[in-house]
Amino acid sequence: MKSSITAVLLIMSFSVSSQIMKQGQWRGFIHYDDAVVPFILEVGYPQGEVPEITFVNGAERRIVSNARIEGDSIVIPIDPFDVEIRAKLSAMNLEGVYQKFYRDLQLRFSASYGKQRMMKNSVRPSAPIQERWGITFSPNSSDMSKGVGLFQQKGNAISGTIMTQVSDYRYFEGILDGDSLKLSSFDGAHAFLFRGVKIGNEWSGEMIYDNGYSEPWTAIYDVEAELEDPFKMVELEKGKHKPYFDLLGAGEGKNAIDPLKYEGKILIIQLFGTWCPNSHDQTKYLVDWYKRNEEKNVAILASSFEANYSKEYGLERLDKYQEVNNIPYDLVLGGRLSKTGAAMPFPFMKRIEAFPTLVILDKQGYVRYVHSYFNGPATGKYYQAFDQQFNDIINELVAE
């Protein structure tokens, strides 16, 4: 009888400790020196023991199922970015660090139970905002660049994304507070804060990318705001350029790639990084596309360019990335993170515009198309347009 009671007590103790992180909604913060980036994480116990963590950004739900309890702390790996959160637990709070191993960077992390992402402070009513913005980053400077904001409003709640020619900033969420706007996003690899104020017909503010890294922006409502078509940014002459395959796999060595493997096939080359959320969005697209189009004479070769670089680290990251994403095509290590380095296998480019970039070869091995930046799932109809253009191009090359 005594042993039965002891067993019951042990089971009860295990059950309590296994749910030491309170189920429900938590508000997290990534702490920069001069700003904090808020985000929402939801905690559940679908397996009954280890907490499942869901990071919430607008319409996106990023689920982490391999969190673990270590003593009085929780460890939350955020795959596939070589990032983790490690924090001490209490009933209503978390306190710890956010670690980017690929950059050897550590920042403070904190979280509180039952809090909202952002709260409205102004007593002034918030006017409706229009859905499309023409945005200028770093206006009146040599670093000036353009963006297009795509936003949706429900009361004071705002969600959406910002498209740029270095890919989109994925899923923002926040509030309109009187004449002020505050949006944030945490996708595991990046913690962004986009904040501004409206004066007259123009918005202006600051985009915070990282600790100590920000830039000013201005914006106007513009229903015709567009960026250059990523399929048209690089002009190519048919039948002129072939890639240097030894440079595509230079991180592994001169003979990392056998070009004969791709003879007579259409070849899609992805230039990407395992650290990059936009690359991950595109990788998920390519994996799904490849599995649905295996009957076509098409191959995919992905070449990665890694931060915190060494050959050993890069190959380890590729193995993990392939496993996490269930990638059925070839991956090679291109080298160190560099837009000029990623362009070296292609003599017609001095640098690529963004990670990821796609280079598409015809059956004769000549480069026919370059897709210079990626409009991911957060961009809605632009993501659908990419899918349509991509399939039209592949079908065109298959038919040749």
Short mmCIF file of C-alpha atoms in Angstrom, two decimals:
data_model
loop_
_atom_site.label_atom_id
_atom_site.label_comp_id
_atom_site.label_asym_id
_atom_site.label_seq_id
_atom_site.Cartn_x
_atom_site.Cartn_y
_atom_site.Cartn_z
CA MET A 1 0.00 0.00 0.00
CA LYS A 2 2.81 2.35 0.97
CA SER A 3 4.61 1.73 -2.34
CA SER A 4 1.39 2.47 -4.28
CA ILE A 5 0.96 5.82 -2.49
CA THR A 6 4.61 6.67 -3.20
CA ALA A 7 4.14 5.86 -6.88
CA VAL A 8 1.05 8.07 -7.09
CA LEU A 9 2.91 10.95 -5.41
CA LEU A 10 5.81 10.57 -7.83
CA ILE A 11 3.44 10.64 -10.81
CA MET A 12 1.70 13.73 -9.44
CA SER A 13 5.06 15.41 -8.82
CA PHE A 14 6.22 14.63 -12.36
CA SER A 15 2.95 15.96 -13.81
CA VAL A 16 3.28 19.23 -11.92
CA SER A 17 6.97 19.71 -12.81
CA SER A 18 6.36 18.81 -16.46
CA GLN A 19 3.86 21.67 -16.70
CA ILE A 20 5.96 24.12 -14.73
CA MET A 21 5.53 26.71 -17.50
CA LYS A 22 1.95 27.91 -17.24
CA GLN A 23 -0.30 27.04 -20.16
CA GLY A 24 -1.68 29.92 -22.20
CA GLN A 25 -0.42 33.19 -23.67
CA TRP A 26 2.88 34.81 -22.70
CA ARG A 27 4.40 38.09 -23.87
CA GLY A 28 8.09 37.87 -24.60
CA PHE A 29 10.69 40.59 -25.10
CA ILE A 30 14.02 40.63 -26.90
CA HIS A 31 16.01 43.39 -25.21
CA TYR A 32 18.22 45.68 -27.27
CA ASP A 33 20.30 48.43 -25.68
CA ASP A 34 17.83 51.15 -26.71
CA ALA A 35 14.60 49.23 -27.44
CA VAL A 36 12.62 46.11 -26.60
CA VAL A 37 10.85 43.99 -29.21
CA PRO A 38 7.61 42.39 -27.94
CA PHE A 39 6.11 39.17 -29.27
CA ILE A 40 3.61 36.51 -28.27
CA LEU A 41 4.33 32.90 -27.41
CA GLU A 42 1.59 30.42 -26.60
CA VAL A 43 2.26 27.43 -24.35
CA GLY A 44 0.41 24.15 -24.54
CA TYR A 45 0.91 20.51 -23.52
CA PRO A 46 -0.44 18.35 -26.37
CA GLN A 47 1.91 15.50 -25.39
CA GLY A 48 1.23 15.91 -21.68
CA GLU A 49 4.83 16.35 -20.54
CA VAL A 50 7.02 18.82 -22.44
CA PRO A 51 5.60 22.26 -23.30
CA GLU A 52 4.91 23.02 -26.94
CA ILE A 53 5.80 26.65 -27.72
CA THR A 54 4.07 28.58 -30.53
CA PHE A 55 5.49 31.92 -31.62
CA VAL A 56 2.68 34.13 -32.95
CA ASN A 57 3.23 36.85 -35.57
CA GLY A 58 0.04 37.95 -37.32
CA ALA A 59 -1.15 34.99 -39.38
CA GLU A 60 2.01 32.97 -38.76
CA ARG A 61 2.32 30.23 -36.14
CA ARG A 62 5.85 28.87 -35.64
CA ILE A 63 5.62 25.76 -33.46
CA VAL A 64 8.53 24.45 -31.38
CA SER A 65 7.89 20.87 -30.24
CA ASN A 66 11.36 20.05 -28.93
CA ALA A 67 11.60 22.46 -25.98
CA ARG A 68 12.95 20.88 -22.81
CA ILE A 69 13.03 21.51 -19.08
CA GLU A 70 16.49 21.51 -17.48
CA GLY A 71 16.26 21.95 -13.72
CA ASP A 72 14.68 25.35 -13.08
CA SER A 73 15.03 26.47 -16.71
CA ILE A 74 13.39 25.97 -20.08
CA VAL A 75 15.41 25.64 -23.28
CA ILE A 76 13.64 26.51 -26.55
CA PRO A 77 15.62 25.62 -29.71
CA ILE A 78 14.33 27.52 -32.74
CA ASP A 79 15.07 25.38 -35.78
CA PRO A 80 16.46 25.59 -38.36
CA PHE A 81 18.34 28.79 -37.45
CA ASP A 82 20.84 27.55 -34.82
CA VAL A 83 19.15 29.79 -32.26
CA GLU A 84 17.77 29.10 -28.80
CA ILE A 85 16.10 30.77 -25.84
CA ARG A 86 17.24 29.65 -22.38
CA ALA A 87 15.37 31.08 -19.40
CA LYS A 88 14.73 30.45 -15.72
CA LEU A 89 11.16 29.63 -14.87
CA SER A 90 8.86 31.06 -12.26
CA ALA A 91 5.09 30.87 -12.01
CA MET A 92 4.41 33.99 -14.08
CA ASN A 93 7.75 35.09 -15.53
CA LEU A 94 10.74 33.97 -17.59
CA GLU A 95 14.17 35.56 -17.48
CA GLY A 96 17.14 34.50 -19.56
CA VAL A 97 19.00 34.86 -22.83
CA TYR A 98 18.32 34.70 -26.54
CA GLN A 99 21.35 33.15 -28.22
CA LYS A 100 22.28 33.28 -31.91
CA PHE A 101 25.00 30.66 -32.21
CA TYR A 102 25.53 31.38 -35.90
CA ARG A 103 26.58 34.93 -34.98
CA ASP A 104 27.96 34.27 -31.51
CA LEU A 105 25.46 36.85 -30.21
CA GLN A 106 23.60 36.84 -26.89
CA LEU A 107 20.76 39.17 -25.87
CA ARG A 108 18.51 39.38 -22.84
CA PHE A 109 15.12 37.65 -23.07
CA SER A 110 12.18 38.01 -20.70
CA ALA A 111 8.52 37.01 -20.71
CA SER A 112 5.40 37.46 -18.59
CA TYR A 113 2.26 35.35 -18.47
CA GLY A 114 -1.10 36.63 -19.65
CA LYS A 115 0.09 39.87 -21.25
CA GLN A 116 -0.90 41.35 -24.60
CA ARG A 117 1.67 42.11 -27.27
CA MET A 118 1.03 45.88 -27.12
CA MET A 119 -1.42 48.18 -25.36
CA LYS A 120 -3.08 51.36 -26.63
CA ASN A 121 -2.08 54.35 -24.51
CA SER A 122 -3.52 57.34 -26.32
CA VAL A 123 -7.06 58.52 -25.59
CA ARG A 124 -7.24 59.96 -29.09
CA PRO A 125 -9.20 57.91 -31.64
CA SER A 126 -7.13 56.05 -34.22
CA ALA A 127 -8.03 56.91 -37.83
CA PRO A 128 -8.24 54.09 -40.39
CA ILE A 129 -5.05 53.44 -42.33
CA GLN A 130 -4.84 52.52 -45.99
CA GLU A 131 -3.58 49.08 -46.96
CA ARG A 132 -0.68 49.98 -49.30
CA TRP A 133 2.23 52.23 -48.44
CA GLY A 134 5.15 53.52 -50.47
CA ILE A 135 8.07 53.46 -48.02
CA THR A 136 11.50 55.09 -48.33
CA PHE A 137 14.24 53.80 -46.04
CA SER A 138 17.13 56.13 -45.15
CA PRO A 139 15.67 59.03 -47.18
CA ASN A 140 18.08 61.68 -48.50
CA SER A 141 21.10 59.43 -48.06
CA SER A 142 23.31 57.21 -50.22
CA ASP A 143 21.73 54.17 -48.50
CA MET A 144 18.20 55.10 -49.62
CA SER A 145 16.03 52.15 -50.65
CA LYS A 146 12.36 51.54 -51.39
CA GLY A 147 9.77 49.33 -49.77
CA VAL A 148 6.07 48.59 -50.08
CA GLY A 149 3.96 48.17 -46.97
CA LEU A 150 0.98 45.81 -47.09
CA PHE A 151 -1.20 46.18 -43.99
CA GLN A 152 -4.57 45.08 -42.65
CA GLN A 153 -6.49 46.79 -39.86
CA LYS A 154 -9.06 45.48 -37.37
CA GLY A 155 -9.89 48.26 -34.94
CA ASN A 156 -6.56 49.28 -33.43
CA ALA A 157 -4.89 45.99 -34.41
CA ILE A 158 -2.55 46.13 -37.42
CA SER A 159 -0.86 43.24 -39.21
CA GLY A 160 0.95 42.81 -42.50
CA THR A 161 4.40 42.91 -44.05
CA ILE A 162 6.90 45.15 -45.79
CA MET A 163 8.31 44.10 -49.16
CA THR A 164 11.79 45.22 -50.20
CA GLN A 165 14.30 44.22 -52.86
CA VAL A 166 16.17 42.19 -50.24
CA SER A 167 12.98 40.12 -49.67
CA ASP A 168 10.03 40.77 -47.36
CA TYR A 169 10.13 41.32 -43.60
CA ARG A 170 7.64 38.51 -43.10
CA TYR A 171 4.84 38.84 -40.52
CA PHE A 172 4.40 42.06 -38.53
CA GLU A 173 1.79 42.57 -35.83
CA GLY A 174 1.01 45.54 -33.61
CA ILE A 175 -1.26 48.50 -32.97
CA LEU A 176 -2.31 51.90 -34.19
CA ASP A 177 -2.30 54.17 -31.16
CA GLY A 178 -3.76 57.57 -32.02
CA ASP A 179 -1.39 58.96 -34.65
CA SER A 180 1.35 56.44 -33.80
CA LEU A 181 2.09 53.02 -35.25
CA LYS A 182 4.07 50.26 -33.57
CA LEU A 183 4.66 46.86 -35.17
CA SER A 184 6.95 44.01 -34.19
CA SER A 185 8.03 40.63 -35.49
CA PHE A 186 10.04 37.76 -34.02
CA ASP A 187 10.63 34.84 -36.38
CA GLY A 188 13.34 33.13 -34.38
CA ALA A 189 16.29 34.57 -36.30
CA HIS A 190 15.24 38.24 -36.27
CA ALA A 191 13.48 40.58 -33.87
CA PHE A 192 12.20 43.64 -35.77
CA LEU A 193 10.49 46.79 -34.53
CA PHE A 194 8.78 49.18 -36.97
CA ARG A 195 7.46 52.33 -35.36
CA GLY A 196 6.36 55.73 -36.59
CA VAL A 197 4.04 58.70 -36.35
CA LYS A 198 1.72 60.36 -38.86
CA ILE A 199 2.08 64.09 -39.48
CA GLY A 200 -0.27 65.44 -42.13
CA ASN A 201 -0.33 62.97 -45.02
CA GLU A 202 3.07 61.46 -44.32
CA TRP A 203 4.39 58.87 -41.92
CA SER A 204 7.92 58.82 -40.57
CA GLY A 205 9.73 56.68 -38.06
CA GLU A 206 12.42 54.14 -37.33
CA MET A 207 13.00 50.53 -38.31
CA ILE A 208 15.02 48.63 -35.70
CA TYR A 209 16.69 45.52 -37.11
CA ASP A 210 19.09 44.42 -34.39
CA ASN A 211 21.00 45.66 -31.38
CA GLY A 212 22.45 49.01 -32.47
CA TYR A 213 21.23 48.65 -36.06
CA SER A 214 18.34 50.81 -37.25
CA GLU A 215 17.42 53.28 -39.98
CA PRO A 216 14.85 56.03 -40.49
CA TRP A 217 11.94 55.75 -42.89
CA THR A 218 9.20 57.87 -44.41
CA ALA A 219 6.00 56.68 -46.08
CA ILE A 220 2.89 57.82 -47.89
CA TYR A 221 -0.24 55.94 -48.84
CA ASP A 222 0.23 54.85 -52.46
CA VAL A 223 -2.08 52.34 -54.16
CA GLU A 224 0.39 52.10 -57.08
CA ALA A 225 3.53 51.45 -55.03
CA GLU A 226 5.51 48.57 -56.54
CA LEU A 227 9.02 47.14 -56.59
CA GLU A 228 10.97 45.93 -59.58
CA ASP A 229 10.01 42.42 -60.75
CA PRO A 230 12.61 40.06 -59.20
CA PHE A 231 12.64 38.00 -62.41
CA LYS A 232 13.64 41.07 -64.48
CA MET A 233 16.40 42.65 -62.39
CA VAL A 234 19.18 40.69 -64.14
CA GLU A 235 19.19 40.75 -67.95
CA LEU A 236 20.58 37.66 -69.65
CA GLU A 237 21.55 36.73 -73.16
CA LYS A 238 20.27 33.30 -74.12
CA GLY A 239 22.93 30.64 -74.62
CA LYS A 240 25.84 32.69 -73.23
CA HIS A 241 26.49 32.02 -69.52
CA LYS A 242 27.16 28.82 -67.60
CA PRO A 243 27.97 28.65 -63.87
CA TYR A 244 31.30 27.63 -62.39
CA PHE A 245 30.26 24.56 -60.43
CA ASP A 246 33.55 24.36 -58.52
CA LEU A 247 32.81 27.81 -57.04
CA LEU A 248 29.22 26.85 -56.17
CA GLY A 249 30.56 24.18 -53.83
CA ALA A 250 33.78 25.95 -52.89
CA GLY A 251 33.10 25.62 -49.16
CA GLU A 252 33.43 21.83 -49.45
CA GLY A 253 36.26 21.69 -51.98
CA LYS A 254 36.89 21.80 -55.72
CA ASN A 255 35.06 18.58 -56.62
CA ALA A 256 32.04 18.94 -54.34
CA ILE A 257 29.66 19.02 -57.32
CA ASP A 258 29.58 16.69 -60.33
CA PRO A 259 28.18 18.80 -63.22
CA LEU A 260 27.54 15.65 -65.26
CA LYS A 261 24.73 14.81 -62.83
CA TYR A 262 22.71 17.72 -64.23
CA GLU A 263 23.42 17.28 -67.94
CA GLY A 264 20.26 17.48 -70.02
CA LYS A 265 18.19 18.68 -67.07
CA ILE A 266 16.70 21.99 -66.11
CA LEU A 267 18.61 23.03 -63.00
CA ILE A 268 17.31 25.37 -60.31
CA ILE A 269 20.16 26.76 -58.19
CA GLN A 270 19.22 28.33 -54.88
CA LEU A 271 21.73 30.65 -53.20
CA PHE A 272 20.68 30.74 -49.56
CA GLY A 273 21.71 30.67 -45.91
CA THR A 274 20.54 28.35 -43.13
CA TRP A 275 20.39 31.47 -40.89
CA CYS A 276 17.87 33.25 -43.15
CA PRO A 277 14.06 33.10 -42.57
CA ASN A 278 13.35 34.20 -46.17
CA SER A 279 15.59 31.39 -47.41
CA HIS A 280 13.65 29.02 -45.17
CA ASP A 281 10.34 30.21 -46.65
CA GLN A 282 11.69 29.61 -50.14
CA THR A 283 13.17 26.25 -49.17
CA LYS A 284 9.78 25.06 -47.93
CA TYR A 285 8.29 26.17 -51.24
CA LEU A 286 10.97 24.35 -53.26
CA VAL A 287 10.68 21.14 -51.23
CA ASP A 288 6.93 21.03 -51.75
CA TRP A 289 7.25 21.95 -55.44
CA TYR A 290 9.92 19.32 -56.08
CA LYS A 291 7.88 16.54 -54.48
CA ARG A 292 4.88 17.48 -56.65
CA ASN A 293 6.93 17.70 -59.88
CA GLU A 294 9.28 14.72 -59.70
CA GLU A 295 8.16 13.52 -63.12
CA LYS A 296 9.65 16.60 -64.77
CA ASN A 297 13.26 16.64 -65.92
CA VAL A 298 14.22 19.18 -63.26
CA ALA A 299 16.91 19.16 -60.57
CA ILE A 300 17.52 21.50 -57.65
CA LEU A 301 20.92 22.37 -56.19
CA ALA A 302 21.06 24.60 -53.10
CA SER A 303 24.34 26.35 -52.23
CA SER A 304 24.58 27.87 -48.74
CA PHE A 305 26.60 30.85 -47.54
CA GLU A 306 27.06 30.79 -43.80
CA ALA A 307 27.78 33.30 -41.05
CA ASN A 308 30.26 32.47 -38.25
CA TYR A 309 31.94 30.43 -40.95
CA SER A 310 34.08 27.33 -40.89
CA LYS A 311 33.86 24.28 -43.13
CA GLU A 312 32.99 22.04 -40.18
CA TYR A 313 30.26 24.39 -38.93
CA GLY A 314 28.82 24.89 -42.41
CA LEU A 315 28.57 21.16 -43.14
CA GLU A 316 27.01 20.53 -39.74
CA ARG A 317 24.43 23.24 -40.40
CA LEU A 318 23.59 21.77 -43.82
CA ASP A 319 23.05 18.29 -42.36
CA LYS A 320 20.69 19.72 -39.72
CA TYR A 321 18.89 21.93 -42.25
CA GLN A 322 18.34 19.01 -44.63
CA GLU A 323 17.01 16.84 -41.81
CA VAL A 324 14.67 19.49 -40.33
CA ASN A 325 13.20 20.42 -43.72
CA ASN A 326 13.17 16.90 -45.21
CA ILE A 327 14.98 18.19 -48.31
CA PRO A 328 15.11 15.61 -51.16
CA TYR A 329 17.53 17.50 -53.45
CA ASP A 330 21.25 18.36 -53.30
CA LEU A 331 22.79 20.82 -50.82
CA VAL A 332 26.39 22.04 -50.91
CA LEU A 333 28.42 24.53 -48.91
CA GLY A 334 29.16 27.60 -51.01
CA GLY A 335 31.26 29.43 -48.44
CA ARG A 336 31.24 32.38 -46.11
CA LEU A 337 28.24 34.74 -45.96
CA SER A 338 28.85 37.31 -48.73
CA LYS A 339 26.67 38.67 -51.53
CA THR A 340 29.74 39.12 -53.72
CA GLY A 341 30.99 35.64 -52.84
CA ALA A 342 27.63 34.10 -53.71
CA ALA A 343 27.79 35.75 -57.16
CA MET A 344 31.30 34.49 -58.01
CA PRO A 345 30.06 31.30 -59.74
CA PHE A 346 28.15 33.54 -62.19
CA PRO A 347 30.43 35.82 -64.26
CA PHE A 348 27.57 38.07 -65.33
CA MET A 349 26.84 39.20 -61.72
CA LYS A 350 29.09 41.25 -59.42
CA ARG A 351 26.89 40.52 -56.42
CA ILE A 352 23.48 39.13 -55.64
CA GLU A 353 20.79 41.43 -54.27
CA ALA A 354 19.49 39.15 -51.55
CA PHE A 355 19.47 35.77 -49.88
CA PRO A 356 17.73 33.80 -51.25
CA THR A 357 18.39 34.14 -54.99
CA LEU A 358 17.36 31.62 -57.64
CA VAL A 359 19.34 30.96 -60.83
CA ILE A 360 17.57 28.80 -63.41
CA LEU A 361 19.47 26.88 -66.12
CA ASP A 362 18.04 25.36 -69.29
CA LYS A 363 18.70 21.81 -70.54
CA GLN A 364 21.90 22.93 -72.25
CA GLY A 365 23.26 24.24 -68.96
CA TYR A 366 22.94 27.95 -69.77
CA VAL A 367 21.56 30.45 -67.28
CA ARG A 368 18.17 31.66 -68.49
CA TYR A 369 16.62 33.40 -65.47
CA VAL A 370 17.69 34.98 -62.21
CA HIS A 371 15.14 35.61 -59.46
CA SER A 372 16.76 38.29 -57.31
CA TYR A 373 14.66 38.41 -54.12
CA PHE A 374 11.76 36.49 -52.64
CA ASN A 375 8.19 37.55 -51.88
CA GLY A 376 7.24 34.93 -49.31
CA PRO A 377 3.90 33.71 -47.91
CA ALA A 378 3.36 36.91 -45.90
CA THR A 379 3.00 38.90 -49.15
CA GLY A 380 -0.20 37.14 -50.24
CA LYS A 381 -0.88 37.78 -53.93
CA TYR A 382 2.82 38.47 -54.60
CA TYR A 383 3.70 35.03 -53.31
CA GLN A 384 1.00 33.60 -55.56
CA ALA A 385 2.39 35.61 -58.50
CA PHE A 386 5.85 34.15 -57.86
CA ASP A 387 4.38 30.64 -57.89
CA GLN A 388 2.67 31.32 -61.21
CA GLN A 389 5.76 32.88 -62.83
CA PHE A 390 8.04 30.15 -61.54
CA ASN A 391 5.84 27.37 -62.91
CA ASP A 392 5.39 29.14 -66.26
CA ILE A 393 9.18 29.44 -66.62
CA ILE A 394 9.82 25.80 -65.74
CA ASN A 395 7.09 24.63 -68.11
CA GLU A 396 8.56 26.80 -70.87
CA LEU A 397 12.02 25.29 -70.37
CA VAL A 398 10.64 21.73 -70.13
CA ALA A 399 8.89 22.20 -73.47
CA GLU A 400 12.03 23.33 -75.30
#
